[in-house]
Every structure is written in C-alpha cells, then in structure tokens.
Coordinates of C-alpha atoms in Angstrom, one line a residue:
M293 CA 10.5 23.9 -5.3
V294 CA 8.3 21.8 -3.0
Q295 CA 9.3 22.2 0.6
P296 CA 10.1 19.1 2.7
V297 CA 7.0 17.6 4.3
K298 CA 7.1 17.6 8.1
A299 CA 5.2 15.1 10.2
D300 CA 5.1 14.7 13.9
V301 CA 5.9 11.1 14.8
R302 CA 7.1 9.1 17.8
N303 CA 10.2 7.0 17.4
A304 CA 9.7 3.5 18.7
S305 CA 12.9 3.7 20.7
G306 CA 12.9 7.4 21.8
P307 CA 10.9 10.4 22.7
D308 CA 8.6 12.4 20.4
R309 CA 10.3 14.4 17.8
T310 CA 9.6 16.5 14.7
F311 CA 10.6 14.5 11.6
E312 CA 11.7 16.0 8.3
A313 CA 10.8 13.5 5.6
P314 CA 13.8 12.6 3.3
R315 CA 13.8 13.9 -0.2
Q316 CA 16.6 11.6 -1.5
I317 CA 16.4 8.0 -2.6
A318 CA 18.3 5.7 -0.4
R319 CA 21.5 4.2 -1.8
G320 CA 20.7 1.2 -4.0
G321 CA 17.1 2.3 -4.4
W322 CA 17.2 2.2 -8.2
Y323 CA 18.8 -1.2 -8.2
A324 CA 16.2 -2.5 -5.7
L325 CA 13.4 -1.0 -7.8
A326 CA 14.7 -2.8 -10.9
L327 CA 14.9 -6.2 -9.1
I328 CA 11.4 -5.8 -7.5
S329 CA 10.0 -4.8 -10.9
L330 CA 11.5 -7.8 -12.6
T331 CA 10.0 -10.0 -9.8
N332 CA 6.6 -8.5 -10.5
A333 CA 7.0 -9.0 -14.2
L334 CA 8.0 -12.7 -13.8
S335 CA 5.2 -13.2 -11.3
L336 CA 2.6 -12.1 -13.9
L337 CA 4.3 -13.9 -16.7
D338 CA 4.1 -17.3 -14.9
R339 CA 0.6 -16.5 -13.6
Q340 CA -0.9 -15.2 -16.8
I341 CA 0.7 -17.5 -19.4
L342 CA -2.3 -19.8 -18.8
A343 CA -4.6 -17.3 -20.7
I344 CA -2.8 -17.6 -24.1
L345 CA -2.4 -21.4 -23.7
A346 CA -6.1 -21.9 -22.7
P347 CA -7.4 -23.0 -26.2
A348 CA -4.7 -25.7 -26.5
I349 CA -5.1 -26.9 -22.9
K350 CA -8.9 -27.1 -23.3
E351 CA -8.5 -29.2 -26.4
D352 CA -6.0 -31.6 -24.9
L353 CA -7.6 -31.9 -21.5
K354 CA -11.2 -31.8 -22.8
I355 CA -12.4 -29.1 -20.4
G356 CA -14.6 -25.9 -20.8
D357 CA -14.3 -22.2 -20.0
A358 CA -15.7 -22.7 -16.5
E359 CA -12.9 -25.1 -15.7
M360 CA -10.3 -22.8 -17.2
G361 CA -11.7 -20.1 -15.0
L362 CA -11.1 -22.4 -12.0
L363 CA -7.5 -22.9 -13.0
F364 CA -6.8 -19.3 -13.8
G365 CA -8.5 -17.8 -10.8
T366 CA -9.9 -20.1 -8.1
V367 CA -7.3 -22.8 -7.6
F368 CA -4.5 -20.3 -7.8
A369 CA -6.3 -17.7 -5.7
L370 CA -6.9 -19.7 -2.6
F371 CA -3.3 -20.7 -1.9
Y372 CA -2.0 -17.4 -3.2
A373 CA -4.2 -15.5 -0.8
L374 CA -3.8 -17.9 2.2
F375 CA 0.0 -18.0 2.0
S376 CA 0.3 -14.2 1.4
L377 CA -0.7 -13.9 5.1
P378 CA 2.3 -15.7 6.7
V379 CA 4.8 -14.5 4.2
G380 CA 3.4 -10.9 4.7
R381 CA 4.0 -11.4 8.4
L382 CA 7.5 -12.8 7.6
A383 CA 8.2 -9.8 5.4
D384 CA 7.5 -7.5 8.4
G385 CA 10.2 -9.2 10.4
W386 CA 12.8 -11.0 8.2
L387 CA 15.1 -10.3 5.2
R388 CA 12.7 -9.4 2.4
G389 CA 15.2 -10.0 -0.4
R390 CA 15.9 -13.5 0.7
L391 CA 12.2 -14.2 1.2
L392 CA 11.5 -13.1 -2.4
S393 CA 14.4 -15.2 -3.6
L394 CA 13.0 -18.4 -2.0
S395 CA 9.6 -17.6 -3.3
I396 CA 10.6 -17.2 -6.9
L397 CA 12.5 -20.5 -6.8
L398 CA 9.3 -22.2 -5.7
W399 CA 7.0 -20.7 -8.2
S400 CA 9.5 -21.2 -11.1
A401 CA 9.9 -24.9 -10.2
A402 CA 6.0 -25.2 -10.1
T403 CA 5.7 -23.6 -13.5
A404 CA 8.3 -26.0 -14.9
V405 CA 6.3 -28.9 -13.4
A406 CA 3.2 -27.6 -15.4
G407 CA 5.2 -28.4 -18.5
L408 CA 5.2 -32.1 -17.5
T409 CA 1.5 -32.3 -16.6
S410 CA -1.0 -34.4 -18.5
S411 CA -4.2 -34.0 -16.5
F412 CA -6.4 -31.3 -15.0
A413 CA -5.6 -32.5 -11.5
M414 CA -1.8 -32.3 -12.1
L415 CA -2.2 -28.8 -13.7
A416 CA -4.3 -27.7 -10.8
A417 CA -1.6 -28.9 -8.3
S418 CA 1.0 -26.9 -10.3
R419 CA -1.1 -23.8 -10.2
L420 CA -1.6 -24.3 -6.5
C421 CA 2.2 -24.3 -5.9
V422 CA 2.6 -21.2 -8.2
G423 CA 0.1 -19.4 -6.0
I424 CA 2.0 -20.3 -2.8
G425 CA 5.3 -19.1 -4.3
E426 CA 4.0 -15.9 -5.7
A427 CA 2.3 -15.0 -2.4
A428 CA 5.4 -13.1 -1.2
T429 CA 5.8 -10.9 -4.3
Q430 CA 3.6 -7.9 -3.2
P431 CA 3.9 -8.0 0.6
A432 CA 7.7 -8.3 0.6
G433 CA 8.4 -6.3 -2.5
T434 CA 6.2 -3.3 -1.5
S435 CA 7.5 -3.3 2.0
L436 CA 11.1 -3.4 0.9
I437 CA 10.8 -0.7 -1.8
Y438 CA 9.0 1.7 0.5
D439 CA 12.2 1.7 2.7
Y440 CA 14.3 2.8 -0.2
W441 CA 12.1 5.5 -1.7
P442 CA 10.8 8.7 0.0
R443 CA 7.1 9.3 0.4
H444 CA 6.8 12.0 -2.3
R445 CA 8.1 9.5 -5.0
R446 CA 6.0 6.5 -4.2
G447 CA 3.4 7.2 -6.8
F448 CA 6.2 6.9 -9.3
V449 CA 7.4 3.7 -7.6
M450 CA 4.0 2.1 -7.8
A451 CA 3.8 3.2 -11.4
V452 CA 7.0 1.4 -12.2
L453 CA 5.8 -1.7 -10.5
A454 CA 2.5 -1.5 -12.4
A455 CA 4.4 -1.1 -15.6
A456 CA 6.4 -4.2 -14.7
I457 CA 3.2 -6.1 -14.1
A458 CA 2.0 -5.0 -17.6
L459 CA 5.3 -6.1 -19.1
G460 CA 4.8 -9.6 -17.5
L461 CA 1.3 -9.7 -18.7
G462 CA 2.2 -8.9 -22.3
G463 CA 5.3 -11.0 -22.1
S464 CA 3.2 -14.0 -21.0
L465 CA 1.1 -13.7 -24.1
V466 CA 4.0 -13.2 -26.5
L467 CA 6.3 -15.8 -25.0
G468 CA 3.6 -18.4 -24.3
G469 CA 1.9 -18.1 -27.7
V470 CA 5.1 -18.0 -29.8
A471 CA 6.8 -20.8 -27.8
A472 CA 3.8 -23.0 -28.0
Q473 CA 3.2 -22.4 -31.7
T474 CA 6.8 -22.8 -32.7
W475 CA 7.1 -26.1 -30.9
A476 CA 3.8 -27.3 -32.4
D477 CA 4.9 -26.4 -35.9
A478 CA 8.3 -28.0 -35.4
F479 CA 7.0 -31.3 -34.0
P480 CA 3.8 -33.0 -35.2
P481 CA 1.8 -34.8 -32.4
G482 CA 3.6 -37.9 -31.2
E483 CA 7.0 -36.9 -32.7
A484 CA 8.1 -34.2 -30.2
P485 CA 10.9 -34.9 -27.7
F486 CA 9.4 -36.5 -24.5
N487 CA 6.1 -36.2 -26.3
L488 CA 5.7 -32.6 -25.1
R489 CA 2.8 -30.5 -26.5
G490 CA 3.4 -26.9 -27.4
W491 CA 1.7 -25.5 -24.3
Q492 CA 3.9 -27.8 -22.1
F493 CA 7.0 -26.5 -23.8
A494 CA 5.8 -22.9 -23.2
F495 CA 5.6 -23.5 -19.4
L496 CA 9.1 -24.8 -19.4
V497 CA 10.4 -21.7 -21.2
A498 CA 8.5 -19.4 -18.8
A499 CA 10.0 -21.0 -15.8
T500 CA 13.7 -20.5 -16.7
P501 CA 14.3 -16.7 -15.9
G502 CA 13.1 -17.1 -12.3
F503 CA 16.0 -19.2 -11.3
I504 CA 18.5 -16.5 -12.4
L505 CA 16.6 -13.6 -10.8
A506 CA 16.5 -15.5 -7.5
W507 CA 20.3 -15.3 -7.2
F508 CA 20.3 -11.5 -7.4
L509 CA 17.4 -11.2 -4.9
W510 CA 19.3 -13.3 -2.4
R511 CA 22.2 -10.8 -2.4
L512 CA 20.0 -7.7 -2.2
K513 CA 20.8 -5.4 0.7
E514 CA 18.2 -5.0 3.4
P515 CA 17.3 -1.3 4.0
E516 CA 16.5 0.2 7.4
R517 CA 12.9 -0.5 8.0
G518 CA 10.8 2.7 8.5
A519 CA 13.7 5.1 7.9
M520 CA 11.9 7.0 5.1
D521 CA 8.9 7.6 7.3
G522 CA 10.7 8.5 10.6
I523 CA 9.0 5.6 12.4
S524 CA 11.7 3.0 13.4
S525 CA 10.6 -0.6 13.9
P526 CA 11.9 -2.9 16.6
T527 CA 13.6 -6.1 15.5
D528 CA 11.3 -9.1 15.4
P529 CA 13.1 -11.9 17.5
H530 CA 11.0 -14.7 16.1
P531 CA 9.7 -13.9 12.6
F532 CA 9.4 -17.5 11.5
L533 CA 7.5 -18.6 14.6
S534 CA 5.2 -15.6 14.2
S535 CA 4.6 -16.4 10.6
L536 CA 3.7 -20.1 11.3
A537 CA 1.5 -19.0 14.1
L538 CA -0.4 -16.7 11.8
L539 CA -0.8 -19.5 9.2
G540 CA -2.2 -21.8 11.8
A541 CA -4.5 -19.1 13.1
V542 CA -6.1 -18.4 9.7
T543 CA -6.1 -21.9 8.1
P544 CA -9.7 -23.3 8.4
G545 CA -9.8 -26.2 10.9
L546 CA -6.5 -25.3 12.5
H547 CA -7.9 -21.9 13.4
L548 CA -10.1 -23.5 16.1
L549 CA -7.0 -24.9 17.8
A550 CA -5.4 -21.4 17.6
M551 CA -8.5 -19.9 19.1
K552 CA -8.3 -22.4 22.0
R553 CA -4.6 -21.6 22.6
R554 CA -5.2 -17.9 22.8
K555 CA -8.2 -18.5 25.1
A556 CA -10.7 -16.8 22.8
G557 CA -14.0 -15.9 24.5
P558 CA -17.3 -17.6 23.9
R559 CA -18.5 -14.6 21.9
S560 CA -15.6 -14.9 19.4
I561 CA -16.0 -18.6 19.1
A562 CA -19.8 -18.3 18.5
L563 CA -19.2 -15.6 15.9
N564 CA -16.7 -17.8 14.1
L565 CA -19.1 -20.8 14.1
A566 CA -21.9 -18.7 12.9
V567 CA -19.8 -17.5 10.0
I568 CA -19.0 -21.1 9.1
F569 CA -22.7 -22.1 9.1
A570 CA -23.6 -19.1 7.0
L571 CA -20.8 -19.8 4.5
V572 CA -21.9 -23.5 4.1
L573 CA -25.4 -22.4 3.3
G574 CA -24.3 -19.6 1.0
M575 CA -21.8 -21.5 -1.0
A576 CA -24.2 -24.5 -1.4
F577 CA -26.8 -22.1 -2.8
L578 CA -24.3 -20.5 -5.3
S579 CA -23.1 -24.0 -6.4
R580 CA -26.6 -25.0 -7.3
I581 CA -27.1 -21.8 -9.3
G582 CA -23.9 -22.4 -11.2
A583 CA -24.8 -26.0 -11.9
A584 CA -28.3 -25.0 -13.1
H585 CA -27.1 -22.4 -15.6
S586 CA -23.9 -24.2 -16.8
P587 CA -23.9 -27.9 -16.0
R588 CA -20.4 -29.4 -16.4
P589 CA -19.0 -32.9 -16.0
P590 CA -17.2 -33.7 -12.8
L591 CA -13.5 -33.1 -12.5
G592 CA -11.3 -36.1 -11.6
F593 CA -8.7 -35.8 -8.8
G594 CA -7.3 -39.3 -8.6
S595 CA -10.1 -41.5 -7.2
F596 CA -12.3 -38.5 -6.4
A597 CA -14.6 -36.5 -8.6
V598 CA -16.1 -33.1 -7.8
D599 CA -18.5 -30.8 -9.6
P600 CA -16.6 -27.7 -10.9
H601 CA -19.2 -25.3 -9.4
V602 CA -18.9 -27.0 -6.0
L603 CA -15.1 -26.7 -6.1
Q604 CA -15.4 -23.1 -7.1
W605 CA -17.6 -22.0 -4.2
L606 CA -15.9 -24.4 -1.7
V607 CA -12.7 -22.5 -2.4
I608 CA -14.4 -19.1 -2.1
G609 CA -16.0 -20.2 1.2
I610 CA -12.6 -21.3 2.6
G611 CA -11.1 -18.0 1.5
L612 CA -13.9 -15.9 3.2
L613 CA -13.5 -17.9 6.4
T614 CA -9.7 -17.2 6.2
I615 CA -10.5 -13.5 6.1
V616 CA -12.6 -13.7 9.2
N617 CA -10.0 -15.8 11.0
L618 CA -7.3 -13.3 10.1
L619 CA -9.2 -10.3 11.4
Q620 CA -10.1 -12.1 14.7
G621 CA -6.5 -13.2 15.1
I622 CA -5.1 -9.7 14.5
K623 CA -7.6 -8.2 17.0
A624 CA -6.5 -10.8 19.6
S625 CA -2.7 -10.7 19.1
D626 CA -1.9 -7.2 17.7
S627 CA -4.5 -4.7 18.9
Q628 CA -2.5 -1.7 17.6
A629 CA -2.6 -3.2 14.0
F630 CA -6.3 -3.9 14.3
R631 CA -7.0 -0.4 15.5
V632 CA -5.0 1.1 12.6
L633 CA -6.7 -1.2 10.0
A634 CA -10.3 -1.1 11.3
G635 CA -10.1 2.6 12.2
S636 CA -9.5 3.8 8.6
P637 CA -12.7 3.9 6.4
T638 CA -10.4 4.9 3.5
L639 CA -8.3 1.7 3.9
I640 CA -11.4 -0.5 4.0
M641 CA -12.9 1.2 0.9
A642 CA -9.6 1.1 -1.0
I643 CA -9.4 -2.7 -0.4
A644 CA -13.0 -3.0 -1.6
V645 CA -12.3 -0.9 -4.7
G646 CA -9.2 -2.9 -5.6
T647 CA -11.1 -6.1 -5.2
L648 CA -13.9 -5.1 -7.4
Q649 CA -11.6 -3.7 -10.1
S650 CA -9.6 -6.9 -10.0
A651 CA -12.7 -8.9 -10.7
I652 CA -13.0 -6.9 -13.9
N653 CA -9.4 -7.0 -14.8
Y654 CA -8.8 -10.7 -14.2
G655 CA -12.1 -11.7 -15.8
L656 CA -11.0 -9.9 -19.0
M657 CA -7.3 -11.0 -18.9
A658 CA -8.3 -14.6 -18.5
F659 CA -10.3 -14.7 -21.8
N660 CA -9.0 -11.8 -24.0
P661 CA -6.8 -14.2 -26.0
S662 CA -9.6 -16.7 -26.4
F663 CA -11.9 -13.9 -27.5
L664 CA -9.5 -12.7 -30.2
I665 CA -9.0 -16.3 -31.5
R666 CA -12.7 -17.1 -31.6
S667 CA -14.1 -13.7 -32.8
Y668 CA -11.5 -12.9 -35.5
D669 CA -10.2 -16.3 -36.5
L670 CA -6.6 -15.5 -35.4
S671 CA -4.0 -18.2 -34.8
L672 CA -2.4 -18.7 -31.4
S673 CA 0.8 -17.0 -32.5
E674 CA -1.0 -14.1 -34.1
A675 CA -3.1 -13.3 -31.0
A676 CA 0.0 -13.7 -28.8
L677 CA 2.2 -11.3 -30.8
Q678 CA -0.3 -8.7 -31.7
F679 CA -2.2 -8.5 -28.4
G680 CA 0.7 -9.3 -26.2
L681 CA 2.9 -6.5 -27.5
L682 CA 0.0 -4.0 -27.5
S683 CA -1.1 -4.8 -24.0
A684 CA 2.5 -4.6 -22.8
A685 CA 3.0 -1.3 -24.4
T686 CA -0.1 0.3 -23.0
G687 CA 0.5 -1.2 -19.7
I688 CA 4.0 0.2 -19.4
V689 CA 3.3 3.7 -20.8
G690 CA 0.1 4.2 -18.9
P691 CA 1.3 3.8 -15.3
L692 CA 4.5 5.8 -16.0
V693 CA 2.2 8.7 -17.0
W694 CA -0.5 8.3 -14.3
G695 CA 1.9 7.6 -11.4
P696 CA 4.0 10.8 -11.5
L697 CA 0.8 12.7 -12.4
S698 CA -0.9 11.3 -9.2
D699 CA 2.2 12.4 -7.2
R700 CA 1.9 16.0 -8.6
L701 CA -1.8 16.2 -7.9
H702 CA -1.3 14.7 -4.4
Q703 CA 1.1 17.5 -3.6
R704 CA -1.2 20.1 -5.0
F705 CA -4.5 18.6 -3.7
P706 CA -3.5 16.4 -0.7
S707 CA -7.1 15.5 0.1
S708 CA -8.2 14.1 -3.3
G709 CA -5.4 14.3 -6.0
R710 CA -4.6 10.6 -6.2
A711 CA -8.2 9.5 -5.6
M712 CA -9.4 11.5 -8.6
I713 CA -6.9 9.9 -10.9
A714 CA -8.1 6.4 -9.8
L715 CA -11.7 7.5 -10.1
I716 CA -11.3 8.7 -13.7
S717 CA -9.5 5.5 -14.7
M718 CA -12.0 3.1 -13.1
G719 CA -15.1 5.1 -13.9
A720 CA -14.5 5.7 -17.6
S721 CA -12.8 2.5 -18.7
P722 CA -15.9 0.3 -18.5
L723 CA -17.6 2.7 -21.0
L724 CA -14.7 2.4 -23.4
S725 CA -14.9 -1.4 -23.0
L726 CA -18.3 -1.4 -24.7
W727 CA -16.6 0.3 -27.7
V728 CA -13.6 -2.1 -27.7
Y729 CA -15.4 -5.5 -27.5
T730 CA -17.9 -4.6 -30.3
A731 CA -15.2 -4.0 -32.9
D732 CA -15.9 -5.7 -36.2
A733 CA -12.2 -6.5 -37.1
P734 CA -9.0 -7.2 -35.1
S735 CA -7.4 -4.0 -36.4
D736 CA -10.4 -2.0 -35.0
F737 CA -10.1 -3.9 -31.7
Y738 CA -6.4 -3.1 -31.4
L739 CA -6.9 0.6 -32.2
R740 CA -9.6 1.0 -29.7
F741 CA -7.7 -1.0 -27.1
V742 CA -4.9 1.5 -27.1
F743 CA -7.2 4.2 -25.6
Y744 CA -8.8 1.7 -23.3
G745 CA -5.6 0.2 -22.1
L746 CA -3.9 3.5 -21.4
L747 CA -6.9 4.7 -19.4
L748 CA -7.4 1.5 -17.5
T749 CA -3.8 1.5 -16.2
G750 CA -4.4 4.7 -14.2
W751 CA -6.0 3.2 -11.2
M752 CA -3.3 1.0 -9.6
P753 CA -0.5 3.5 -8.7
P754 CA -2.7 6.1 -6.9
L755 CA -4.9 3.5 -5.2
Y756 CA -2.0 1.5 -3.8
A757 CA -0.2 4.7 -2.6
I758 CA -3.4 5.7 -0.8
L759 CA -3.7 2.2 0.7
Y760 CA -0.2 1.9 2.2
D761 CA -0.1 5.5 3.5
Q762 CA -3.0 4.6 5.8
V763 CA -0.8 2.3 8.0
L764 CA 2.5 2.3 10.0
P765 CA 5.6 1.0 8.2
R766 CA 5.7 -2.1 10.3
M767 CA 2.2 -3.0 9.1
R768 CA 2.7 -2.7 5.4
G769 CA 3.4 -6.4 4.8
L770 CA 0.4 -7.3 6.8
T771 CA -1.7 -4.7 5.0
A772 CA -0.6 -6.0 1.6
S773 CA -1.4 -9.5 2.7
L774 CA -4.9 -8.5 3.9
Y775 CA -5.5 -6.7 0.6
L776 CA -4.2 -9.6 -1.4
L777 CA -6.4 -12.1 0.5
V778 CA -9.6 -10.1 -0.1
M779 CA -8.7 -9.1 -3.7
T780 CA -7.6 -12.6 -4.7
I781 CA -10.5 -14.5 -3.2
L782 CA -13.3 -12.1 -4.3
G783 CA -11.6 -10.6 -7.3
M784 CA -9.3 -13.1 -9.0
G785 CA -11.3 -16.0 -7.6
V786 CA -14.7 -14.8 -8.8
G787 CA -14.0 -12.7 -12.0
P788 CA -12.6 -15.3 -14.3
Y789 CA -15.2 -17.9 -13.1
V790 CA -18.1 -15.6 -13.7
V791 CA -16.9 -14.7 -17.2
G792 CA -16.4 -18.4 -17.9
L793 CA -19.8 -19.3 -16.4
V794 CA -21.7 -16.7 -18.5
S795 CA -19.8 -17.8 -21.6
D796 CA -20.6 -21.5 -21.1
A797 CA -24.3 -20.7 -20.3
T798 CA -24.9 -18.3 -23.2
G799 CA -22.3 -19.5 -25.7
D800 CA -21.3 -15.8 -26.1
L801 CA -17.9 -14.9 -24.8
R802 CA -18.3 -11.3 -25.9
L803 CA -21.4 -10.9 -23.8
A804 CA -19.6 -12.4 -20.8
L805 CA -16.7 -10.0 -21.1
L806 CA -19.1 -7.0 -21.3
C807 CA -21.2 -8.1 -18.4
I808 CA -18.3 -8.1 -15.9
N809 CA -17.9 -4.4 -16.4
F810 CA -21.1 -3.6 -14.5
V811 CA -19.0 -4.0 -11.3
A812 CA -17.8 -0.5 -12.0
V813 CA -20.9 1.1 -10.5
P814 CA -20.0 0.5 -6.8
I815 CA -16.4 1.3 -7.7
V816 CA -17.3 4.8 -8.7
V817 CA -19.4 5.4 -5.5
L818 CA -16.6 4.2 -3.2
M819 CA -13.9 6.2 -5.0
V820 CA -15.9 9.4 -4.5
L821 CA -16.0 8.7 -0.8
I822 CA -12.3 8.0 -0.7
A823 CA -11.6 11.3 -2.4
R824 CA -13.5 13.1 0.3
R825 CA -11.8 11.5 3.3
S826 CA -8.5 9.9 2.5
A827 CA -6.4 12.9 3.8
R828 CA -8.4 13.0 7.0
D829 CA -7.8 9.3 7.7
E830 CA -4.1 9.5 6.9
G831 CA -3.8 12.5 9.2
N832 CA -5.1 10.5 12.2
L833 CA -2.8 7.5 11.6
L834 CA -0.8 8.1 14.8
K835 CA -4.0 8.6 16.8
R836 CA -5.4 5.3 15.6
A837 CA -2.1 3.6 16.4
G838 CA -2.1 5.0 19.9
Q839 CA 1.0 7.1 19.4
P840 CA 1.0 10.7 20.4
A841 CA 1.8 13.2 17.7

C-alpha cells in the first residue's frame, strides 16, 4: 500500500506545519465529478456541433472552408479566451457551482439562437456568445473538482473529464447529424415549421440539455478551497470587482486606462506599445499571405465588409495582445502569482505543448466529418452516426486507461511518469495519422482510427495534472485561464483556419489534414524537457511563492 504523501506547507492563517495529504475523496466528490463531467460534455457538444453541420451551413450561406475555420476556431476563440480570464479570477473567489450554472445558461441560449440565424454575421455573433459562456467551464470546473479529490487521484479525475469531452465531441456529431438529417428528410425546403433548415433544428436540440444541468449546478455544494492540498485560501471580499478589473486590464484599448490607473512605469508602457506595433505589422503580413494563397470574397457584417484573412489575423493579434496585457497585469497586481507562473519552466512548456497539440486536434476535429463525406461519399447521417460513435468510444475508453496509468507511473517515477505517457501519445499519434487519412475505404478509415484515437487520448490527463500541480490552489483558476487564453488563441484559433486555408488553396482536404501534424516535432522536444524537470519545478513551488517550507 502506498504511504500517504507528506509535504511541508505553510497555512495561510497559521504557522508552518507538516501536512499529511488526504487519501479519501471529500463527501460529494463523485456527484461533483459527475456534474462537472456533464458540463464538459455539453460544452464540447455545443462547441463542436458546427463540424458535422458544416457542409449544410456552407451550402446555405455560400461560404468556404476558410470561413468555416473562422466560425469554428477564430470567432469563438477570441471571446472564449478573453472571458476565461475574468471568470477564472471569479472562480478563484466566488461560488464555482453557481458560476458554472450561469455560464451554461448563457451558452445554451446562444446555441439556441444559432438555430434562428440566417446569415454568416448572425451565426458568428451566436458563436461569439457561446465562447463567452463556455469560458468558465475549465477554470471553475477544474478548480472545484481539485478541492473534492486528493492529489493521488487527480490523474483519474482528469481522465474522467477528458472522457466527458470525448463524449460531448462524439455526441455532437451523432446528435447534430441525425437531427439535421431527420428534419431535412421530414420537411422539404420551404415546407418546414418556421422555415427551419435541418442544421438550424440541430442547434435547437443541442441547446436543450444545458438548461436542465444549470439547475443542478446552482445547488452544488462549495467545498473548502485548498483543503486537499493543505494550503488554505483567504476569502476574497470582492471577487466580482476583481474579475471586472482583470477584464478591463486585459481588454485591448481599455488596458491602457488600467495601466494608467495602476501607475505603470514608462518601461511597461513602452513595452506594451512596442508589442502593439509589432502585432500590427505581423498580422498585416500574415493577412496578405493568406489572401495571396486563398483569395476569398469579403464577409458582410451589416453595412461593413471585411476580408476573411484580415478578420482571422485581427482576432489573433487582439488575442496575443491580451496575453501580454494579462502577464503585465499579474506582475503589477499579484507578484506572488507572477513569480509562481514565470518561475516554472515546466508550466511554461506545458502550456506551449497543450497549445501546439490543440492546433492539431482542433484542426482535425473541425474537418473530419467533411473529409469523410467528401472522400467516401457518405451522407450526413452516415458520417454522424459512424464516426460520432467511434470517436466517442475511443475518447471515453482511452483517457480512463491512460489517466490511472499516469497516476501509477507518477507514484513510481515521480520525476517523469506522467510526462512519458503524454510524450508517447503526442509523439506517436501523428505517425498513425498518416496511416489513417490514406485509407481507401471508410471501413479501413474507421478500423485505423480506433488505434489512432485510443493513442491520441493519452496526452490530456497527464499534461493537465502536471500543469496544475505547478501552482498554489488559489491560482488554479487563473492558471487555467492563462492556459485557455494561449491554447485557444494559438491552438483553436489557428489550427482550423490553417487546415481550411490549405484545403481552399490546394483543393485537397486530405493534404491539409496531414500537414497540420508536422506541429508534433516541437511537441516531442518540449515533452522530453518536461519529463526531465517537472518534479524539480513542482518541488520548489513554495519557494517560488515566497512561502517557507
């Protein structure tokens, strides 16, 4: 039997003491895990349903793959990332169950609105609001569940959450495809109630479960923050004011006023202005490259029209400026948090790895259904049922195997056990993708995808466990927000766009899906470095925080 782990910590309200980490799950832990898992599943369902509905939406709205990449990644990504910061800060000081309840109400309502849209601009506005609503899912959910479950079981916890994400992903394909096809078969164009298209009806169906789950989340008990880690957290007297202040400090434009209020020095202001200048030049350059290789008609937003490539890189530039604003704000207002974050090379590399892997994952997820329909002449419902059920099954089984395995290896090899699982998953899966996407028939594709899907699911549980063990309990919401900001802007925001761009430029979606896998090269290098030093950086956590061990 494994002996209890002992760690020297300093209680925020008392003297130093030796803490014996709990081995038991807190009361209500399983119930909380179930609710948070369902929240993750519905989040992915409402987010990813766009992938299976893409062919029908493209036909009705007369747009291309690059524009679908904008809807799937960029438009959603900016507001998802931006609002993950204030809600992450709010999750560190307010009732996390109620925060999740309000968030799911917002994104479910926005998904329902998508079912009433008839233009690209309206659909983009709906996706924008879905991004705002879903921003609380990971910061609040992860922070809450870590206060129910002991440290040695967190690989399993992250595996369950990853499985729930896979369930939502697969469910989005099945529900979206079947609902859209059923409606389209039942009502010829022009004869449907309220003149709804099949893809519009699918959005309305997907929105419904969230309103029910919100009620249960509102009633969820709030656990003692930090009790599982022996690091108690003081009560935040003004969580909403702090959250709004953070939003103002990172929002481009408003951040200059925030810098003035906190009396930022000339050096900080000069650095910020230099970043803005560099981003304007860089984003303009990338917009020209995109327009040269894949010219697209302008997108209409009321009386305004904008080139899709300009919109893409404008959003990315705003997101990058937000990251800079966040780090400058943390350094000025919470020096302890900045020391903890900036002082851990493992944490920085883990964020980079998750971002790069997300570019691959979201790039593939956005266009897998379209690839199956185009390459193998499948109908919408066939691709939805077959691939949806398969991806859900592999996504559920895989993390439930990899997560507990990473816990066992971490206990046996504390310095590298979890990192090696993630390295194997992220290093080998791109090689398998070459085999998967060159299949001659759908049956061959599905068979090969079983091995690919099971292997690919191994990275998230161990990497997330490594990431959150690098910070104090009171900083987990902020850390999740920082990770989401970087991952969403540079992973979700770039991956689908690049795949769509290459597809439009070459006319070959298969080639576009294969090209995105070259991002795995820097991932492997970074994971080797994480395996070598993650235990060392975790061990000096209290030193980075300025708390004596």
